[in-house]
GROMACS .gro file of C-alpha atoms in nm:
model
  143
    1MET     CA    1 -10.279  -2.292   6.923
    2VAL     CA    2 -10.454  -2.499   7.205
    3ARG     CA    3 -10.757  -2.676   7.120
    4TYR     CA    4 -10.854  -2.815   7.472
    5HIS     CA    5 -10.750  -2.846   7.817
    6GLU     CA    6 -10.855  -2.957   8.090
    7ARG     CA    7 -10.698  -3.048   8.438
    8LEU     CA    8 -10.845  -3.373   8.616
    9TRP     CA    9 -10.910  -3.229   8.962
   10PRO     CA   10 -11.057  -3.461   9.241
   11SER     CA   11 -11.409  -3.430   9.265
   12PRO     CA   12 -11.568  -3.254   9.594
   13TRP     CA   13 -11.666  -3.578   9.740
   14VAL     CA   14 -11.324  -3.686   9.723
   15PHE     CA   15 -11.207  -3.431   9.940
   16LEU     CA   16 -11.497  -3.500  10.166
   17ALA     CA   17 -11.425  -3.852  10.188
   18THR     CA   18 -11.054  -3.772  10.291
   19GLY     CA   19 -11.202  -3.568  10.592
   20LEU     CA   20 -11.206  -3.942  10.783
   21VAL     CA   21 -10.839  -3.908  10.804
   22ILE     CA   22 -10.918  -3.647  11.070
   23PRO     CA   23 -11.161  -3.877  11.337
   24ALA     CA   24 -10.910  -4.157  11.244
   25SER     CA   25 -10.611  -3.992  11.346
   26LEU     CA   26 -10.784  -3.788  11.633
   27LEU     CA   27 -10.878  -4.177  11.779
   28VAL     CA   28 -10.518  -4.284  11.751
   29PHE     CA   29 -10.361  -3.972  11.894
   30LEU     CA   30 -10.610  -3.833  12.125
   31PRO     CA   31 -10.526  -4.087  12.425
   32ILE     CA   32 -10.173  -3.994  12.407
   33SER     CA   33 -10.234  -3.619  12.422
   34MET     CA   34 -10.488  -3.333  12.304
   35ILE     CA   35 -10.229  -3.133  12.131
   36ALA     CA   36 -10.096  -3.449  11.929
   37GLY     CA   37 -10.411  -3.535  11.819
   38VAL     CA   38 -10.535  -3.218  11.701
   39VAL     CA   39 -10.151  -3.159  11.523
   40SER     CA   40 -10.174  -3.486  11.374
   41ALA     CA   41 -10.550  -3.461  11.219
   42ILE     CA   42 -10.435  -3.141  11.048
   43THR     CA   43 -10.152  -3.256  10.956
   44LEU     CA   44 -10.225  -3.571  10.777
   45GLU     CA   45 -10.520  -3.403  10.617
   46THR     CA   46 -10.342  -3.142  10.467
   47ILE     CA   47 -10.087  -3.401  10.327
   48VAL     CA   48 -10.428  -3.614  10.171
   49ILE     CA   49 -10.541  -3.317  10.031
   50VAL     CA   50 -10.144  -3.194   9.873
   51VAL     CA   51 -10.118  -3.513   9.744
   52LEU     CA   52 -10.429  -3.539   9.579
   53LEU     CA   53 -10.420  -3.169   9.419
   54ALA     CA   54 -10.026  -3.261   9.290
   55THR     CA   55 -10.141  -3.602   9.128
   56SER     CA   56 -10.425  -3.441   8.917
   57VAL     CA   57 -10.334  -3.444   8.558
   58ALA     CA   58 -10.397  -3.214   8.259
   59VAL     CA   59 -10.526  -3.321   7.903
   60ASP     CA   60 -10.426  -3.106   7.623
   61VAL     CA   61 -10.485  -3.087   7.258
   62ASP     CA   62 -10.295  -2.846   7.014
   63ASP     CA   63 -10.257  -2.838   6.666
   64THR     CA   64  -9.931  -3.132   6.668
   65THR     CA   65  -9.981  -3.302   6.985
   66LEU     CA   66 -10.248  -3.442   7.222
   67ARG     CA   67 -10.103  -3.466   7.580
   68CYS     CA   68 -10.238  -3.679   7.883
   69GLY     CA   69 -10.055  -3.642   8.180
   70LYS     CA   70  -9.690  -3.684   8.099
   71ALA     CA   71  -9.759  -3.916   7.817
   72LYS     CA   72  -9.808  -3.741   7.472
   73ILE     CA   73  -9.875  -3.861   7.080
   74GLU     CA   74  -9.851  -3.667   6.758
   75ARG     CA   75 -10.207  -3.608   6.633
   76SER     CA   76 -10.113  -3.774   6.316
   77PHE     CA   77 -10.149  -4.124   6.500
   78VAL     CA   78 -10.476  -3.998   6.668
   79GLY     CA   79 -10.760  -4.230   6.478
   80THR     CA   80 -11.137  -4.166   6.615
   81ALA     CA   81 -11.198  -4.036   6.908
   82VAL     CA   82 -11.556  -4.103   7.094
   83GLY     CA   83 -11.668  -3.949   7.407
   84LEU     CA   84 -11.873  -4.180   7.639
   85ARG     CA   85 -12.078  -4.162   7.934
   86GLY     CA   86 -12.304  -4.339   8.182
   87LYS     CA   87 -12.296  -4.725   8.099
   88GLU     CA   88 -12.117  -4.671   7.764
   89ALA     CA   89 -11.816  -4.568   7.983
   90THR     CA   90 -11.891  -4.783   8.251
   91ALA     CA   91 -11.827  -5.077   7.986
   92GLU     CA   92 -11.539  -4.903   7.837
   93ARG     CA   93 -11.376  -4.932   8.129
   94GLY     CA   94 -11.455  -5.289   8.218
   95VAL     CA   95 -11.604  -5.565   7.996
   96ARG     CA   96 -11.480  -5.379   7.737
   97LEU     CA   97 -11.149  -5.305   7.800
   98ASP     CA   98 -10.851  -5.417   7.611
   99ALA     CA   99 -10.558  -5.458   7.813
  100ARG     CA  100 -10.279  -5.344   7.581
  101ALA     CA  101 -10.463  -5.023   7.611
  102TRP     CA  102 -10.295  -4.710   7.728
  103LEU     CA  103 -10.541  -4.571   8.049
  104LEU     CA  104 -10.549  -4.199   8.217
  105LEU     CA  105 -10.844  -4.305   8.439
  106ARG     CA  106 -10.997  -4.108   8.736
  107GLY     CA  107 -11.273  -4.312   8.926
  108TRP     CA  108 -11.392  -3.990   9.040
  109ILE     CA  109 -11.474  -3.852   8.638
  110PRO     CA  110 -11.765  -4.048   8.534
  111GLY     CA  111 -11.689  -3.969   8.159
  112VAL     CA  112 -11.420  -4.096   7.905
  113VAL     CA  113 -11.296  -4.066   7.545
  114ARG     CA  114 -11.165  -4.370   7.336
  115ILE     CA  115 -10.886  -4.243   7.136
  116GLU     CA  116 -10.779  -4.479   6.841
  117LEU     CA  117 -10.441  -4.521   6.785
  118THR     CA  118 -10.320  -4.520   6.350
  119ASP     CA  119  -9.965  -4.572   6.415
  120ALA     CA  120  -9.879  -4.962   6.282
  121ASP     CA  121  -9.580  -4.990   6.469
  122ASP     CA  122  -9.742  -4.944   6.855
  123PRO     CA  123  -9.904  -5.212   6.981
  124THR     CA  124 -10.138  -5.000   7.181
  125PRO     CA  125 -10.494  -5.016   7.018
  126TYR     CA  126 -10.650  -4.700   7.209
  127TRP     CA  127 -10.595  -4.461   7.470
  128LEU     CA  128 -10.856  -4.436   7.730
  129VAL     CA  129 -10.906  -4.109   7.883
  130SER     CA  130 -11.108  -4.003   8.181
  131THR     CA  131 -11.250  -3.635   8.097
  132ARG     CA  132 -11.557  -3.417   8.258
  133ARG     CA  133 -11.641  -3.297   7.888
  134PRO     CA  134 -11.609  -3.604   7.648
  135ALA     CA  135 -11.805  -3.440   7.374
  136GLU     CA  136 -11.567  -3.134   7.346
  137LEU     CA  137 -11.241  -3.333   7.418
  138ALA     CA  138 -11.385  -3.573   7.123
  139ALA     CA  139 -11.435  -3.270   6.929
  140ALA     CA  140 -11.097  -3.148   7.006
  141LEU     CA  141 -10.944  -3.433   6.825
  142SER     CA  142 -11.151  -3.487   6.538
  143ALA     CA  143 -11.072  -3.100   6.442
   0.00000   0.00000   0.00000
């Protein structure tokens, strides 16, 4: 049974920012020809949007497994999960970050969940995962 599912889609402002590809490509290709400028602008913007959508990963929790993108771990090795927002999330991604931690971070998603691991054979102390709903993900892992 799926306890939690979230696709880490880019935020709307990311798509707006990629719109800067349009004037940049127009600036380069309009001196060559109007058609080349318009076609290259549309093509490049489409490629950027497709790459953003294709690289968005999912976070899934079911009865036995936690999946974050391509990584997965059995729930029996998952310890305490803490959802963080604001300054706490920023500190967790920055000054408090352990270099051995496994990370699934997306800059456009403000919340994170710190998931402690209990596997003595795993040198990774915890996973740090971006999420828009940190309290829900932490609760799903604690259930």
